[in-house]
Coordinates of C-alpha atoms in Angstrom, one line a residue:
Chain Z
M1 CA 0.2 -0.3 0.3
P2 CA 1.4 3.3 -1.0
P3 CA 2.2 5.7 2.0
V4 CA 0.0 9.0 2.5
D5 CA 1.1 12.0 1.4
P6 CA 2.5 14.0 3.5
V7 CA 0.3 17.3 4.1
R8 CA 2.0 20.6 3.6
P9 CA 0.0 23.2 4.1
L10 CA 0.5 26.5 1.6
A11 CA -0.2 28.5 4.3
R12 CA 2.2 30.8 6.7
A13 CA 2.0 29.5 9.9
P14 CA 1.5 32.2 12.7
A15 CA 4.3 32.4 15.5
A16 CA 4.2 31.8 18.5
I17 CA 5.4 34.7 21.2
L18 CA 5.8 33.4 24.6
V19 CA 5.4 36.4 26.8
R20 CA 7.2 36.5 29.9
P21 CA 7.9 33.2 30.3
Q22 CA 8.7 31.7 33.5
L23 CA 10.0 28.0 33.4
A24 CA 12.7 27.0 30.5
G25 CA 10.3 23.2 30.6
N26 CA 7.2 25.3 29.5
I27 CA 9.3 27.0 27.1
G28 CA 10.6 23.3 25.6
M29 CA 7.5 21.7 25.6
A30 CA 5.8 25.1 23.6
A31 CA 8.4 24.4 21.0
R32 CA 7.1 20.3 20.4
A33 CA 3.6 21.1 20.8
M34 CA 4.3 24.3 17.6
L35 CA 6.6 21.5 16.0
N36 CA 4.0 19.0 16.3
F37 CA 1.6 21.8 14.2
G38 CA 4.2 22.8 11.6
L39 CA 4.3 26.2 13.9
T40 CA 8.3 27.2 13.7
D41 CA 8.4 30.9 14.8
L42 CA 8.8 31.1 18.7
R43 CA 9.7 34.4 19.5
L44 CA 10.2 35.3 23.6
V45 CA 9.5 38.1 25.3
A46 CA 12.1 38.6 28.0
P47 CA 12.2 35.3 29.3
R48 CA 12.6 35.1 33.2
D49 CA 15.9 33.4 33.3
G50 CA 17.1 34.4 30.1
W51 CA 18.1 32.8 27.4
P52 CA 18.7 30.0 25.6
Q53 CA 17.9 27.5 28.9
R54 CA 19.4 24.5 28.9
D55 CA 15.9 23.2 30.1
A56 CA 14.1 24.4 27.5
W57 CA 16.2 21.4 24.9
A58 CA 15.6 19.0 26.8
A59 CA 12.1 19.1 27.4
S60 CA 11.6 19.9 23.6
A61 CA 11.9 16.3 22.8
G62 CA 13.9 16.6 19.4
A63 CA 12.2 20.5 18.6
D64 CA 15.8 22.1 18.5
V65 CA 14.6 23.4 14.9
V66 CA 12.3 25.4 16.5
L67 CA 14.1 26.6 19.7
E68 CA 17.4 27.0 17.9
A69 CA 15.7 29.3 15.7
A70 CA 13.9 31.3 18.4
R71 CA 14.2 35.0 18.7
V72 CA 14.6 37.2 22.4
F73 CA 12.4 40.5 22.3
D74 CA 12.8 43.3 25.0
T75 CA 8.8 44.1 24.5
V76 CA 5.8 42.9 23.5
E77 CA 5.5 45.8 20.6
A78 CA 8.9 44.7 18.8
A79 CA 7.9 41.1 19.6
V80 CA 4.8 42.0 16.5
A81 CA 6.0 44.4 15.1
D82 CA 6.3 42.8 11.6
L83 CA 2.9 40.6 12.5
H84 CA -0.3 42.1 10.0
R85 CA -2.8 40.5 12.6
V86 CA -2.1 39.3 16.8
L87 CA -4.5 37.2 18.4
A88 CA -3.9 37.6 22.6
T89 CA -4.5 34.3 24.4
T90 CA -6.6 35.1 27.9
A91 CA -8.3 33.1 30.0
R92 CA -10.6 35.3 31.6
E93 CA -12.4 38.4 30.4
R94 CA -10.8 41.3 30.6
G95 CA -12.9 43.7 30.4
Q96 CA -12.0 45.4 26.8
E97 CA -14.0 45.8 23.5
K98 CA -12.3 43.3 21.2
A99 CA -13.7 40.0 19.8
V100 CA -13.5 37.2 21.1
L101 CA -12.1 33.8 19.1
G102 CA -11.9 30.3 19.7
A103 CA -9.0 28.1 18.8
D104 CA -10.9 27.3 16.0
G105 CA -12.4 30.5 15.2
A106 CA -8.2 31.6 15.7
A107 CA -7.0 29.8 13.5
A108 CA -9.4 30.7 10.6
S109 CA -8.4 34.1 11.3
L110 CA -4.7 33.7 10.9
L111 CA -5.2 31.7 8.1
E112 CA -6.7 34.0 6.2
L113 CA -3.7 36.7 6.5
G114 CA -1.2 33.4 6.5
S115 CA -3.1 31.9 3.2
A116 CA -1.4 35.2 1.4
N117 CA 1.8 34.3 3.2
L118 CA 1.6 37.2 5.3
P119 CA 3.2 37.3 9.4
T120 CA 0.2 36.7 12.1
G121 CA 1.3 35.7 15.6
V122 CA -0.4 34.9 19.0
L123 CA 0.5 36.1 22.0
F124 CA 0.7 34.2 25.1
G125 CA 1.0 35.5 28.6
P126 CA 3.0 34.0 31.6
E127 CA 2.4 31.3 33.9
R128 CA -0.3 31.6 35.9
V129 CA -0.6 35.6 35.6
G130 CA -0.9 36.1 32.2
L131 CA -1.4 39.3 29.7
G132 CA -1.1 42.4 30.9
N133 CA -4.0 44.3 29.6
D134 CA -1.9 46.9 28.0
E135 CA -0.1 43.8 26.2
V136 CA -3.9 42.0 25.5
A137 CA -5.2 45.8 24.4
L138 CA -2.2 45.2 21.5
A139 CA -4.2 42.5 19.9
D140 CA -6.5 42.7 17.2
A141 CA -9.2 39.6 19.1
V142 CA -8.7 37.6 21.9
V143 CA -8.4 33.5 21.5
S144 CA -10.4 31.8 24.9
F145 CA -10.5 28.2 24.8
P146 CA -14.0 26.5 25.7
V147 CA -13.4 25.0 28.9
N148 CA -14.7 23.3 31.8
P149 CA -15.3 26.4 34.2
G150 CA -14.4 24.1 37.3
H151 CA -10.8 23.8 36.1
T152 CA -9.8 26.4 33.6
S153 CA -5.9 26.3 34.2
L154 CA -4.6 25.5 31.5
N155 CA -0.4 24.7 30.9
L156 CA 1.3 27.1 29.1
A157 CA 2.1 24.6 26.1
Q158 CA -1.2 23.3 26.0
A159 CA -2.5 26.5 25.2
V160 CA 0.5 26.4 22.7
L161 CA -1.1 23.2 21.5
I162 CA -4.2 23.3 21.1
V163 CA -3.8 26.8 19.0
G164 CA -1.2 24.9 16.5
Y165 CA -3.6 21.8 16.3
E166 CA -6.9 23.5 15.1
W167 CA -4.0 26.0 12.6
W168 CA -2.7 22.8 11.5
K169 CA -6.1 21.2 11.0
L170 CA -7.6 24.0 9.1
A171 CA -4.3 24.2 7.8
S172 CA -3.8 20.8 5.8
G173 CA -7.4 19.9 5.6
G174 CA -7.5 17.9 8.8
E175 CA -6.9 14.4 7.3
P176 CA -5.3 11.9 9.8
P177 CA -2.0 11.2 9.1
H178 CA -2.9 7.4 8.0
R179 CA -6.2 6.1 6.5
A180 CA -7.6 2.4 6.5
P181 CA -6.3 0.6 4.9
A182 CA -8.0 0.6 1.2
G183 CA -9.8 -3.3 1.2
V184 CA -11.9 -3.4 -1.2
P185 CA -15.7 -3.4 -0.2
A186 CA -17.5 -6.7 -1.2
T187 CA -19.7 -6.7 -3.9
R188 CA -23.4 -7.6 -3.5
G189 CA -22.9 -11.0 -5.4
H190 CA -20.0 -11.6 -2.5
L191 CA -22.4 -11.1 0.2
V192 CA -25.5 -13.0 -1.3
G193 CA -23.1 -15.7 -2.3
F194 CA -22.6 -15.9 1.7
F195 CA -25.3 -15.3 3.1
D196 CA -27.1 -18.7 0.7
Q197 CA -24.3 -20.7 2.0
V198 CA -25.4 -19.3 5.7
E199 CA -28.8 -19.9 5.4
A200 CA -28.7 -23.1 3.8
E201 CA -26.9 -24.2 6.7
L202 CA -29.0 -22.8 9.3
D203 CA -31.9 -24.1 7.5
A204 CA -30.6 -28.1 8.0
A205 CA -29.0 -27.0 11.2
G206 CA -32.9 -26.0 12.0
F207 CA -32.2 -22.4 12.8
F208 CA -34.7 -20.7 11.3
N209 CA -37.8 -21.6 13.7
P210 CA -40.9 -21.3 13.3
P211 CA -40.7 -21.4 9.7
E212 CA -43.3 -18.6 9.4
K213 CA -40.4 -16.5 10.8
R214 CA -38.0 -17.4 8.4
P215 CA -38.1 -14.4 5.9
V216 CA -38.3 -11.6 8.7
M217 CA -35.4 -13.8 10.8
V218 CA -33.1 -13.7 7.1
R219 CA -33.9 -10.2 7.0
N220 CA -32.5 -9.6 10.1
F221 CA -29.3 -11.9 10.3
R222 CA -28.8 -10.3 6.7
N223 CA -29.1 -6.6 8.2
I224 CA -26.3 -7.4 11.2
F225 CA -23.8 -7.9 8.4
H226 CA -24.5 -5.4 5.9
R227 CA -23.9 -2.8 8.7
L228 CA -20.3 -4.1 8.4
S229 CA -19.3 -2.7 4.9
L230 CA -17.2 -6.1 4.5
T231 CA -14.5 -6.2 2.6
R232 CA -13.8 -9.1 0.2
Q233 CA -11.9 -10.4 2.4
D234 CA -13.6 -10.5 5.4
V235 CA -16.5 -12.3 3.1
Q236 CA -13.9 -15.7 2.5
T237 CA -12.8 -15.4 6.4
L238 CA -16.1 -15.8 7.4
R239 CA -17.3 -18.6 4.9
G240 CA -14.0 -20.1 6.2
A241 CA -15.2 -20.2 9.2
V242 CA -19.0 -21.1 8.7
Q243 CA -17.4 -24.1 6.3
A244 CA -15.5 -25.1 10.0
L245 CA -18.1 -24.9 12.0
V246 CA -20.4 -27.4 9.7
R247 CA -17.5 -29.7 8.8
G248 CA -16.8 -30.1 13.1
R249 CA -20.3 -30.6 13.4
R250 CA -20.9 -33.2 10.7
G251 CA -17.2 -34.5 11.2
T252 CA -16.2 -37.8 12.9
R253 CA -13.7 -35.9 15.5
P254 CA -15.8 -36.0 19.0
F255 CA -17.3 -32.3 19.5
P256 CA -16.2 -30.4 21.4
A257 CA -12.8 -31.9 20.7
A258 CA -10.6 -31.6 23.6
P259 CA -8.9 -28.4 22.6
S260 CA -5.0 -30.3 23.7
Q261 CA -5.7 -33.4 21.4
D262 CA -7.1 -31.1 18.2
R263 CA -4.1 -29.3 18.4
T264 CA -1.4 -31.0 17.5
Chain V
M1 CA -22.6 42.6 33.7
P2 CA -23.7 39.3 34.4
P3 CA -21.1 36.2 34.6
V4 CA -21.7 33.8 31.4
D5 CA -23.2 30.8 33.0
P6 CA -21.3 28.1 33.7
V7 CA -21.3 25.7 30.6
R8 CA -22.9 22.2 31.8
P9 CA -22.5 19.2 29.2
L10 CA -26.0 17.1 29.4
A11 CA -24.0 14.2 27.8
R12 CA -21.6 11.8 29.4
A13 CA -18.0 12.3 29.2
P14 CA -15.8 8.8 27.8
A15 CA -13.4 7.3 30.1
A16 CA -9.7 7.7 29.1
I17 CA -8.3 5.0 29.8
L18 CA -4.0 4.9 30.0
V19 CA -2.9 1.5 29.1
R20 CA 0.9 0.3 30.7
P21 CA 1.4 3.9 31.3
Q22 CA 5.3 4.6 32.4
L23 CA 5.7 7.7 34.0
A24 CA 3.7 9.0 36.8
G25 CA 4.2 13.1 35.3
N26 CA 2.6 11.8 32.5
I27 CA -0.6 10.0 34.5
G28 CA -0.5 13.2 36.2
M29 CA -0.7 16.0 33.1
A30 CA -3.5 13.8 31.6
A31 CA -5.5 14.0 34.8
R32 CA -5.2 17.4 34.6
A33 CA -6.0 18.1 31.1
M34 CA -9.0 15.4 31.3
L35 CA -10.1 17.8 34.0
N36 CA -9.7 21.2 32.1
F37 CA -12.3 19.6 29.2
G38 CA -14.6 17.8 31.7
L39 CA -13.6 14.6 31.6
T40 CA -13.4 12.3 35.3
D41 CA -13.0 8.6 34.4
L42 CA -9.3 7.2 34.5
R43 CA -8.4 4.0 34.1
L44 CA -5.3 2.9 34.5
V45 CA -4.2 -0.3 32.5
A46 CA -1.3 -1.9 34.1
P47 CA 0.6 1.2 35.4
R48 CA 4.5 0.3 35.5
D49 CA 5.8 2.2 38.9
G50 CA 2.3 0.5 40.7
W51 CA -0.1 2.9 41.6
P52 CA -1.1 5.8 43.4
Q53 CA 2.1 7.4 42.5
R54 CA 3.2 10.6 44.0
D55 CA 4.0 12.0 41.3
A56 CA 1.2 12.0 39.0
W57 CA -0.4 14.4 42.5
A58 CA 2.4 16.7 41.9
A59 CA 1.9 16.8 38.0
S60 CA -2.0 17.3 38.3
A61 CA -1.8 21.0 38.9
G62 CA -4.8 20.6 41.7
A63 CA -7.1 17.6 39.3
D64 CA -6.8 15.6 42.7
V65 CA -10.3 14.3 42.2
V66 CA -9.9 12.8 38.8
L67 CA -6.7 11.2 40.4
E68 CA -8.5 9.9 43.7
A69 CA -10.7 7.8 41.7
A70 CA -8.6 6.5 39.3
R71 CA -9.5 2.6 38.7
V72 CA -6.9 0.3 38.1
F73 CA -7.5 -2.7 35.8
D74 CA -5.1 -6.1 35.0
T75 CA -6.3 -6.2 31.6
V76 CA -7.4 -3.6 28.4
E77 CA -10.3 -6.3 28.5
A78 CA -11.5 -5.7 31.9
A79 CA -10.8 -1.8 31.7
V80 CA -13.0 -1.3 28.7
A81 CA -15.5 -4.4 29.6
D82 CA -18.9 -1.9 30.4
L83 CA -18.2 0.5 27.8
H84 CA -20.9 0.6 24.6
R85 CA -18.2 2.1 22.8
V86 CA -14.0 2.2 22.5
L87 CA -11.7 4.3 20.3
A88 CA -8.3 3.6 20.3
T89 CA -5.7 6.2 19.7
T90 CA -2.7 5.6 17.6
A91 CA 0.0 7.8 15.4
R92 CA 1.0 4.7 13.3
E93 CA -1.1 3.0 10.8
R94 CA -2.0 -0.8 11.8
G95 CA -2.9 -2.7 8.9
Q96 CA -6.7 -3.1 10.5
E97 CA -9.7 -2.7 8.5
K98 CA -11.2 -0.5 11.3
A99 CA -12.2 3.2 10.3
V100 CA -9.8 5.8 11.1
L101 CA -10.6 9.0 12.9
G102 CA -9.4 12.6 13.7
A103 CA -10.0 13.7 17.2
D104 CA -13.1 16.1 16.2
G105 CA -14.5 12.9 14.2
A106 CA -14.1 11.1 17.5
A107 CA -15.7 13.9 20.1
A108 CA -19.0 12.9 17.3
S109 CA -18.6 9.3 17.7
L110 CA -18.3 9.4 21.8
L111 CA -21.0 12.3 21.8
E112 CA -23.4 10.1 20.0
L113 CA -23.5 7.1 22.3
G114 CA -23.0 9.8 26.0
S115 CA -25.9 11.7 24.7
A116 CA -27.7 8.9 26.0
N117 CA -25.9 8.5 28.8
L118 CA -24.1 5.5 28.2
P119 CA -20.1 4.5 29.0
T120 CA -17.8 5.1 26.6
G121 CA -14.0 5.7 26.9
V122 CA -10.8 5.9 24.0
L123 CA -7.5 4.3 24.9
F124 CA -4.5 5.7 24.8
G125 CA -1.0 3.6 24.5
P126 CA 2.3 3.7 26.5
E127 CA 4.1 6.2 26.0
R128 CA 6.8 5.9 22.9
V129 CA 5.4 1.8 22.3
G130 CA 2.0 3.1 22.4
L131 CA -1.5 0.7 22.1
G132 CA -0.4 -3.0 20.9
N133 CA -2.5 -4.5 17.8
D134 CA -4.4 -7.0 19.8
E135 CA -5.2 -3.7 22.1
V136 CA -6.4 -2.0 18.9
A137 CA -8.2 -4.8 17.5
L138 CA -10.8 -4.3 20.8
A139 CA -12.0 -1.0 19.9
D140 CA -15.1 0.5 17.7
A141 CA -12.4 2.8 15.2
V142 CA -9.2 4.2 15.6
V143 CA -8.2 7.9 16.2
S144 CA -5.3 9.9 14.5
F145 CA -4.6 13.5 15.2
P146 CA -3.8 15.5 11.5
V147 CA -0.2 16.2 12.9
N148 CA 3.0 18.0 11.0
P149 CA 4.2 14.6 9.4
G150 CA 8.0 16.1 10.1
H151 CA 7.2 15.4 14.2
T152 CA 4.3 13.6 14.8
S153 CA 5.4 12.4 18.5
L154 CA 2.7 13.5 20.7
N155 CA 2.8 12.6 24.1
L156 CA 0.6 11.2 26.1
A157 CA -1.1 13.8 28.6
Q158 CA -1.1 16.2 25.4
A159 CA -2.8 13.3 23.1
V160 CA -5.1 12.7 26.1
L161 CA -5.7 16.9 26.2
I162 CA -6.4 17.1 22.5
V163 CA -9.5 14.2 22.6
G164 CA -10.8 15.8 26.1
Y165 CA -10.7 19.7 24.1
E166 CA -12.7 18.2 20.8
W167 CA -15.0 16.1 23.0
W168 CA -15.7 19.4 25.2
K169 CA -16.0 21.7 22.4
L170 CA -18.4 19.7 21.1
A171 CA -20.5 18.5 24.3
S172 CA -20.2 22.5 25.5
G173 CA -21.2 24.3 22.2
G174 CA -17.6 25.4 21.3
E175 CA -18.8 28.9 23.2
P176 CA -16.0 30.3 24.5
P177 CA -15.6 30.8 28.6
H178 CA -16.0 34.9 28.2
R179 CA -17.6 37.1 26.2
A180 CA -16.5 40.1 24.8
P181 CA -18.3 43.1 27.1
A182 CA -21.8 43.7 26.0
G183 CA -20.8 47.4 24.9
V184 CA -24.4 48.9 22.4
P185 CA -23.3 49.5 19.2
A186 CA -23.9 52.8 18.0
T187 CA -26.7 53.8 15.8
R188 CA -26.7 55.0 12.6
G189 CA -27.2 58.9 13.8
H190 CA -24.6 58.7 16.3
L191 CA -22.3 57.9 13.5
V192 CA -23.1 60.4 11.2
G193 CA -23.0 62.6 13.7
F194 CA -19.6 61.8 14.3
F195 CA -19.4 62.2 10.6
D196 CA -20.4 65.4 10.0
Q197 CA -18.8 67.1 12.8
V198 CA -15.3 65.4 11.5
E199 CA -15.8 66.3 8.3
A200 CA -16.7 69.7 8.8
E201 CA -13.1 70.2 11.2
L202 CA -11.4 68.8 8.4
D203 CA -12.8 70.9 5.7
A204 CA -12.2 74.0 7.9
A205 CA -9.1 73.0 8.1
G206 CA -8.4 72.1 3.9
F207 CA -8.1 68.3 4.4
F208 CA -10.0 67.3 1.2
N209 CA -8.5 68.8 -1.5
P210 CA -8.5 68.9 -4.3
P211 CA -12.6 69.9 -3.9
E212 CA -14.1 67.6 -6.7
K213 CA -12.5 64.7 -5.1
R214 CA -14.2 65.3 -1.7
P215 CA -17.2 62.8 -2.6
V216 CA -15.2 59.8 -2.8
M217 CA -12.5 61.3 -0.2
V218 CA -15.8 61.5 2.2
R219 CA -16.7 57.9 1.7
N220 CA -13.6 56.2 2.2
F221 CA -12.9 58.0 5.4
R222 CA -16.3 56.9 6.5
N223 CA -16.1 53.4 5.3
I224 CA -12.6 53.1 8.0
F225 CA -15.2 53.8 10.8
H226 CA -18.2 51.4 9.3
R227 CA -15.4 48.3 9.9
L228 CA -14.6 49.3 13.1
S229 CA -18.7 47.9 14.7
L230 CA -18.3 51.5 16.7
T231 CA -20.0 51.5 20.4
R232 CA -22.0 54.8 21.4
Q233 CA -19.2 55.1 24.0
D234 CA -16.2 54.6 21.1
V235 CA -18.5 57.3 19.0
Q236 CA -18.0 59.7 22.3
T237 CA -14.5 58.7 22.9
L238 CA -13.8 60.0 19.1
R239 CA -15.9 62.9 19.2
G240 CA -14.3 63.9 22.3
A241 CA -10.9 63.3 20.5
V242 CA -11.4 65.0 17.6
Q243 CA -12.7 68.5 19.5
A244 CA -9.5 68.3 21.6
L245 CA -7.3 67.9 18.3
V246 CA -9.7 71.0 17.1
R247 CA -8.8 72.9 20.7
G248 CA -5.2 72.2 20.7
R249 CA -4.8 73.9 16.7
R250 CA -7.3 77.0 17.7
G251 CA -6.2 77.2 21.2
T252 CA -4.1 80.1 22.6
R253 CA -1.2 77.5 24.3
P254 CA 1.8 77.0 21.7
F255 CA 1.6 73.7 19.4
P256 CA 3.0 71.9 20.3
A257 CA 3.3 72.5 23.7
A258 CA 6.1 71.0 25.8
P259 CA 5.0 68.5 27.6
S260 CA 6.3 69.6 30.9
Q261 CA 4.7 72.4 30.9
D262 CA 1.9 71.4 29.4
R263 CA 1.0 69.1 32.3
T264 CA 1.5 71.2 35.2

């Protein structure tokens, strides 16, 4: 079977801008989440413990390419200066007259400009405290995730993950990385051949009883198998299984056979 | 402003079944991700280092309620015995004739039965190696995330997060946890009043030049502000700003005023 073509989105992916991130481990996990979903432009605004930090590499599970290209800025204004659209993630309401998008709406907004190869970006605030109101005011719109109101705190890298996931899903067409093997569905002819075989055996075994119920029992029986979307190979397997059961019943060996004797 | 009503999904949330998880930290982060999205039924199949493990609590960021209710099973069969639908997350193709769903398709499948209060669940394999083929065979369908083909490895807790995110998004209607403050959009009357003021001042200042271009310049100018969906308060703010600019220009103080003198 040929491998599924790698999905290569044609759009420019948004930058992830981590504002005053505190923990190197979170920066590394954010980089990993970014690369999972095709984001590579990491920008750090005034990371608390400086940059680079060894722990970020340790937590990135091989997303070195993202960490090595990361750029550091002193201010949010400098970090977003070249971006044509900027969204700000916030967990709580800020009293600002600004549209609130879910991560899916954010993906659509970013992809709109990214498809024209225009740079865009998403701001993520520091752990626990989030973005300042003046930083939120720099954004075109706010991104806020639908979460359980009883447990709203998302880890920084998880917020990056969800934004990246929705962006990739939309940009790539949402195809899973692989599909079910392309088994050829059985023709009606194969299926009916199987039904004829089974029903003849069931008639012989006295299964359809009372006889006047036979038509409805046959329909119900056939519908079980129609629900399965059987392939040609499935039908072969089932025909063999039925034959084996019938042969066992009609055969000369004792039935049920003791497994230890039967298998030798 | 009244708080947004907490979103309470009416459906039964799926169980997350972690099969042979290796790292307690991942179990804790998975519990945190579950609770973020309203999942509380955590099942552990043969956790490598036993159960309970202190490190899981440390990593769960307060999702104790999930960890304390976690149940441990010896086999996947036992862990899924009461579930009416079981999905298996896999990163790679398994050569099994089974539907492959994205996380959004998985959410729809789980919600279909969860809405009828039937228990469902999702299997997550051990770190690195994933589920065994016989374990995948226990599932009704496979879940696989659309990811960057160049960097496909998702952390265990991140896989749980994405399944939970899509489930909550669908079950809750996908509303962000808050909305923009409900500012009243300006009436056309307010807007036109603002335009009349500004255009009169711009006429006085000789802005519309040459005069025959005035109609198209006015239209362009008005369209800038129409794009903004201004509220009544926004219009008041802009009117005040224009008045201040005009007063500054016409006033007796030197213009531009030196800030240090102007502010005292």
